[in-house]
Short mmCIF file of C-alpha atoms in Angstrom, two decimals:
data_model
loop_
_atom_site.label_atom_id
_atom_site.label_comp_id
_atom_site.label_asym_id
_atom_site.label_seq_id
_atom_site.Cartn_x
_atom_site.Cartn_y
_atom_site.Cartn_z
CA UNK A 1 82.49 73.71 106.90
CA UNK A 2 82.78 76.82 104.12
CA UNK A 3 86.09 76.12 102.60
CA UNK A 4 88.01 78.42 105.12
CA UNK A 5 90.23 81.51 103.31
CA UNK A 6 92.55 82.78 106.72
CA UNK A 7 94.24 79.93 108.62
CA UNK A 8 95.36 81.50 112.17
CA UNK A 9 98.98 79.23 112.98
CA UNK A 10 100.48 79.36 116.59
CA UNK A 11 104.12 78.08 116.36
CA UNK A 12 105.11 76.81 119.35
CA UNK A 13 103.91 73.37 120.52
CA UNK A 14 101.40 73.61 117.44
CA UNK A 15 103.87 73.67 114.29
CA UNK A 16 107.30 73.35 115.69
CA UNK A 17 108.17 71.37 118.75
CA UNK A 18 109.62 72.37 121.66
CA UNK A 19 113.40 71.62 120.58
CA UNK A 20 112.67 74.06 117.47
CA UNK A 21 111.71 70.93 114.67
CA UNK A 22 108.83 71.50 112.47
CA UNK A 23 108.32 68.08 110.21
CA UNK A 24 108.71 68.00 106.66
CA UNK A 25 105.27 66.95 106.38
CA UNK A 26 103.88 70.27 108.30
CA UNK A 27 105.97 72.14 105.77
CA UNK A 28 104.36 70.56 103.03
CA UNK A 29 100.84 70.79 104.29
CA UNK A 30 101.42 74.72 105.54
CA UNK A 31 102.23 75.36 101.65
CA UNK A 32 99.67 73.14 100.06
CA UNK A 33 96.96 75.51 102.53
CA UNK A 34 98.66 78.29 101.02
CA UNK A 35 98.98 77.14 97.55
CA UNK A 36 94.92 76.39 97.87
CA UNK A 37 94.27 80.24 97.85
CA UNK A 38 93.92 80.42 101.69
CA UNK A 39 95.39 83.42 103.30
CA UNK A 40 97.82 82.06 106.44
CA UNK A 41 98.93 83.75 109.05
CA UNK A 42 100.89 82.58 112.04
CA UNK A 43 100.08 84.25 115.48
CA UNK A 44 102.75 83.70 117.66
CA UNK A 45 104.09 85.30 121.30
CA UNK A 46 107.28 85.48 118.93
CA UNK A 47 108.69 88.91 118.08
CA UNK A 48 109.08 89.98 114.81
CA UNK A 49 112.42 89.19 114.49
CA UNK A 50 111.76 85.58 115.35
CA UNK A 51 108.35 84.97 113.78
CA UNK A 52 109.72 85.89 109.98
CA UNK A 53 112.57 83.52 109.92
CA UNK A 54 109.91 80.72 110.94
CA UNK A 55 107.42 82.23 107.95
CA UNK A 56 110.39 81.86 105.40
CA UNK A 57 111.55 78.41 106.98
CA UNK A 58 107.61 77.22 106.02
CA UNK A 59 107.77 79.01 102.13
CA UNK A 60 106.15 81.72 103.54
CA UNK A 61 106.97 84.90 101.58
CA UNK A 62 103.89 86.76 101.40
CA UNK A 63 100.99 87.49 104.00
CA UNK A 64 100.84 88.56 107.36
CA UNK A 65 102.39 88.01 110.50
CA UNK A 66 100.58 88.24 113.67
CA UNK A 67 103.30 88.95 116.30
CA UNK A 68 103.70 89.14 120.29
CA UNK A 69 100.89 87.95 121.05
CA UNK A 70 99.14 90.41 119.19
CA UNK A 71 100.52 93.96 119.76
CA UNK A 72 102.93 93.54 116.23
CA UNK A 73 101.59 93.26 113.15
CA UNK A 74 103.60 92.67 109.96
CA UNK A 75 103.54 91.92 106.47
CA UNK A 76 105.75 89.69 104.93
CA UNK A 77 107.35 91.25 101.75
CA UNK A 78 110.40 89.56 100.11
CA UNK A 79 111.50 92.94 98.85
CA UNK A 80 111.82 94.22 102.21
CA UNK A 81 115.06 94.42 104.78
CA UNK A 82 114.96 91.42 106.63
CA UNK A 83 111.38 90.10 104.46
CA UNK A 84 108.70 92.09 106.22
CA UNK A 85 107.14 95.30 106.87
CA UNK A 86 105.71 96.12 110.69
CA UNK A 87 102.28 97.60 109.85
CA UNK A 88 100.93 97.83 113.16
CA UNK A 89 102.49 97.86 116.66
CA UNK A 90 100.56 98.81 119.99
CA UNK A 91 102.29 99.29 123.56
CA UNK A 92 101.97 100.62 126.98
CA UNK A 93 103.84 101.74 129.84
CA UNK A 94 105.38 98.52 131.40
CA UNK A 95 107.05 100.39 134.55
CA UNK A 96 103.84 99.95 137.15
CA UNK A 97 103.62 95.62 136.20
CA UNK A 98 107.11 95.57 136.59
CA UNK A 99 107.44 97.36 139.53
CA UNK A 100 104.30 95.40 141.37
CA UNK A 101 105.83 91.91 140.77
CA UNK A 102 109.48 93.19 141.56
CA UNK A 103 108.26 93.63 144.90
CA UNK A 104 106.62 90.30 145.12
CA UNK A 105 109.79 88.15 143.30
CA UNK A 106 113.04 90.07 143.84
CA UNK A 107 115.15 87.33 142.07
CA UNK A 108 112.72 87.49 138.87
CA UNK A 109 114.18 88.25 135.65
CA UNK A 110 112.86 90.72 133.09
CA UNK A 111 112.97 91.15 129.78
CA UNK A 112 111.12 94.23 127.10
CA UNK A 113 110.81 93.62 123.52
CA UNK A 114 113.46 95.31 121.57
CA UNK A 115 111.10 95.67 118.31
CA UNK A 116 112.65 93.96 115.45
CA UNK A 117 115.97 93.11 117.26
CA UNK A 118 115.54 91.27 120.17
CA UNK A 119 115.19 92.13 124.00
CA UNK A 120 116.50 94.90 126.29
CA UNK A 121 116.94 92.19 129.94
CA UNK A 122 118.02 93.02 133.45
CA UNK A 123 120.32 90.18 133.61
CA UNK A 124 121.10 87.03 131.81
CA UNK A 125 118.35 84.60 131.21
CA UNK A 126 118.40 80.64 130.86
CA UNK A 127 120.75 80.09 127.90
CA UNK A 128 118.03 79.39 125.10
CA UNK A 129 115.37 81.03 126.13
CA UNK A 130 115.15 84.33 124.51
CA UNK A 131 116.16 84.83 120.69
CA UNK A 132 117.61 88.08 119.15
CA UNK A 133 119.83 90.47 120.53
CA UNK A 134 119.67 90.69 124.10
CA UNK A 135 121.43 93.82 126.03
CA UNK A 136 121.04 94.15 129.88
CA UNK A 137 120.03 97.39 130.71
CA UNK A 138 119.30 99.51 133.63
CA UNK A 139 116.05 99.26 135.94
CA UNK A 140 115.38 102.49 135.29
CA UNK A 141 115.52 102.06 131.72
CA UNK A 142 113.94 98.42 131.38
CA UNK A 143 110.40 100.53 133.28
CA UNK A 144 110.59 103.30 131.04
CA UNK A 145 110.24 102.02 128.10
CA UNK A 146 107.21 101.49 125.97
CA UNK A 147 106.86 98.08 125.32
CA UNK A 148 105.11 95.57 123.26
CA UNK A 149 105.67 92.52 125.34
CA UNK A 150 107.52 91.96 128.53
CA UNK A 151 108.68 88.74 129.97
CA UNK A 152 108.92 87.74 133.55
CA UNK A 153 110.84 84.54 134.08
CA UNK A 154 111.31 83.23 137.74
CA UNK A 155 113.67 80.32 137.08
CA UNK A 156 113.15 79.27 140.78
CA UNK A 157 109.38 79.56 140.96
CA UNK A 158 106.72 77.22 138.84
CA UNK A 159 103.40 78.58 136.84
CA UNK A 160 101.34 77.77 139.48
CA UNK A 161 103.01 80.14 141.93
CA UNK A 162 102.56 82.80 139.15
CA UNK A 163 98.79 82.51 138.64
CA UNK A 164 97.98 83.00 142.37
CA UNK A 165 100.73 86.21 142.30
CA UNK A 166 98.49 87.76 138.91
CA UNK A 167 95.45 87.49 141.00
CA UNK A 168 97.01 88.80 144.11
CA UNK A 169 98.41 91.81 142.52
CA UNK A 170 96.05 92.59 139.67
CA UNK A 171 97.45 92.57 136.87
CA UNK A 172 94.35 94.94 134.97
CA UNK A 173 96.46 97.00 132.68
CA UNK A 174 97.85 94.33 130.53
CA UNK A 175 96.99 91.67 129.01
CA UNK A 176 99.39 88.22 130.17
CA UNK A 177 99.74 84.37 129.44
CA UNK A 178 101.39 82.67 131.61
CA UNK A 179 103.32 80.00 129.95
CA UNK A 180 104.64 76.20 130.41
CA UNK A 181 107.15 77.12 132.38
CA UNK A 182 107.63 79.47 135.72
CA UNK A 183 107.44 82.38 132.66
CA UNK A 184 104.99 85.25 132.40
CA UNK A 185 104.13 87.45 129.30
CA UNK A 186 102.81 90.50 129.34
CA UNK A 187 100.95 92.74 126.41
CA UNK A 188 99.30 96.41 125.59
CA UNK A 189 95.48 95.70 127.45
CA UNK A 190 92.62 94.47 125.37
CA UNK A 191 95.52 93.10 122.85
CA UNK A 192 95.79 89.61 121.86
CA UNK A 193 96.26 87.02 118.61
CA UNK A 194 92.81 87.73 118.86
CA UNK A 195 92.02 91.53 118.84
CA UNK A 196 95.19 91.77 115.95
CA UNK A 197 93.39 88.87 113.82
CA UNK A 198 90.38 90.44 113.26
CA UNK A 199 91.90 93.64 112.09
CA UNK A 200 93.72 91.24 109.67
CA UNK A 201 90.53 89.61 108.62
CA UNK A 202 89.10 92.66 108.19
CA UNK A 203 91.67 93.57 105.66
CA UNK A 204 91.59 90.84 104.02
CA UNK A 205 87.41 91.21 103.25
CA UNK A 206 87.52 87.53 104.58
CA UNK A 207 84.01 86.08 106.05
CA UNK A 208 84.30 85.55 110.11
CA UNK A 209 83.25 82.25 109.65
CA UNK A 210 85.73 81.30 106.44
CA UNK A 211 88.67 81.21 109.59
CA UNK A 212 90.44 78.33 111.31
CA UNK A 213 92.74 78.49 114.26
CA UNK A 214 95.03 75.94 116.19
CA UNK A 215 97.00 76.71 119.27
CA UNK A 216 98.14 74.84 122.19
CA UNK A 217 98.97 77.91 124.74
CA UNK A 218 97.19 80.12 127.66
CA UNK A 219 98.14 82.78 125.10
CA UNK A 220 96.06 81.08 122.22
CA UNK A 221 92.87 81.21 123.95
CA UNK A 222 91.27 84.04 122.99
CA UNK A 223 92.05 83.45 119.15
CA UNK A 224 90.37 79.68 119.41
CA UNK A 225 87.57 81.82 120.51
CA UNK A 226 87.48 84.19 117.89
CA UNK A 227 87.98 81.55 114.89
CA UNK A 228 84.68 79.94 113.77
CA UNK A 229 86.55 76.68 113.82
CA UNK A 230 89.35 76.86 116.99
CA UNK A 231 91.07 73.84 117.22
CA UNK A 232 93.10 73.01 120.44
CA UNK A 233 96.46 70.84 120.19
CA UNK A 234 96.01 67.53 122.21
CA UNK A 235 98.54 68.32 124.72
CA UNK A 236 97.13 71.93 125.77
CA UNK A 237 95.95 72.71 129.21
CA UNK A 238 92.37 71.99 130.22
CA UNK A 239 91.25 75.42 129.84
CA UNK A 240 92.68 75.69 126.00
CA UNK A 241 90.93 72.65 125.11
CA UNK A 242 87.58 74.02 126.78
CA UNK A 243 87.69 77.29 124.58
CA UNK A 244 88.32 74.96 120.96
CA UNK A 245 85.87 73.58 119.18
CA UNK A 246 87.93 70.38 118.84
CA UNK A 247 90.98 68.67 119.90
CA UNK A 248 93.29 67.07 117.49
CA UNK A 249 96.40 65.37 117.98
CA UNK A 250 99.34 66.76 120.23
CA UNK A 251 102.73 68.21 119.32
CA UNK A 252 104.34 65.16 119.41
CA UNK A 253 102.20 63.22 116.98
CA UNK A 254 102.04 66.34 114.28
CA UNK A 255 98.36 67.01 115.44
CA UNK A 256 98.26 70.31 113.52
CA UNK A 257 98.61 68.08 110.21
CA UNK A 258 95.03 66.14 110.20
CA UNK A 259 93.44 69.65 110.32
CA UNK A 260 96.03 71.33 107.92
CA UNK A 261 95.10 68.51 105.50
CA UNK A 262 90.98 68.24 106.21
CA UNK A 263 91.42 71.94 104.71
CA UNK A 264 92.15 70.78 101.57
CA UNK A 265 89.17 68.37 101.31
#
């Protein structure tokens, strides 16, 4: 293909594996794309506050940031408290989703992006599972809140159980992934990796089809799509691999590397 100028990088389960290890090898072949003049950005369902620390782990000092799932936007900017700049951030009223699956799992837990910090929860989650500062708040305050992302996490209930509930209820207003686990996200409507990447590509004067994306998620769908080269990890779900326009290797076996490195050929 045209030598590609904005590589689109999920993080988890397509750079780092799921107990938080990204090889040395990915590091080196992350910088080398970078080092080649390509512009890359890594599109996450992180927040801010986790996706930067990941950007600077890679050598990552400059660029953008493509953040939960879309509605954040940052640039990173080593003169800047805590190495970025938030550029862009879109959200919406979370209190009606909320409410809806409340009523459908009592026991669920919730959780609303604290920009730049952490999350505001209404009680504990699974130790692990959330990163940043995490305060439990009130229901009342957890729905009023404009949010950028909001997690649902049903630790007794299994993704399956949570597709048939977003079709039963309708979920229209937002835009959700629902992810490996019993775990729901939710986002502004009409917001993804996707919709965010394209104003970044647009920025950036690059060519839509000078761009390469790899993801592995639900979440990641829509920018495998949107790339003119989307290429699906080898462990991802039947319907991510359907939207790529290739498969490489899975998380285990450093998949993201073969593609990282055909860039540089």
């Amino acid at each position: 293909m045209t030598r590609c100028h904005l590589v689109a990088l999920d993080v988890d389960g397509t750079l780092m594996s799921y107990d938080g290890r990204i090889s040395d090898e990915v590091r080196a072949a992350v910088r080398a794309v970078r080092d080649a003049g390509m512009h890359v950005v890594l599109a996450t369902g992180r927040g801010v506050h986790s996706a930067a620390p990941v950007a600077h782990s890679l050598g990552l000092t400059d660029g953008w940031l493509v953040c939960s799932n879309g509605a954040v936007t940052a640039r990173l900017d080593p003169a800047a408290e805590n190495g970025y700049e938030i550029v862009r951030v879109v959200t919406f009223d979370p209190g009606p989703a909320l409410r809806t699956i409340a009523l459908e799992l009592p026991d669920a837990l919730f959780a609303v992006e604290d920009l730049g910090l952490g999350f505001r929860v209404s009680a504990d989650f699974p130790e692990g599972e959330l990163s940043g500062d995490l305060e439990v708040v009130s229901w009342e305050e957890l729905t009023s809140t404009p949010a950028t992302r909001v997690v649902i996490r049903s630790p007794g209930s299994t993704p399956e159980l949570f597709h048939e509930l977003v079709e039963r209820v309708g979920l229209h207003e937002v835009e959700y992934a629902v992810g490996w686990s019993a775990w729901l996200d939710l986002t502004p409507g009409g917001v993804s990796k996707a919709s965010a990447l394209e104003d970044v590509r647009q920025h950036l004067a690059v060519q839509p089809h000078a761009t390469v994306a790899i993801g592995d998620g639900s979440n990641d769908v829509q920018m495998l799509r949107w790339a003119a080269r989307g290429v699906a990890m080898g462990h991802a779900g039947d319907a991510v691999r359907a939207a790529a326009d290739e498969v490489t290797g899975a998380i285990e076996d450093d998949g993201a590397l073969a593609v990282l490195h055909s860039l540089l050929n």
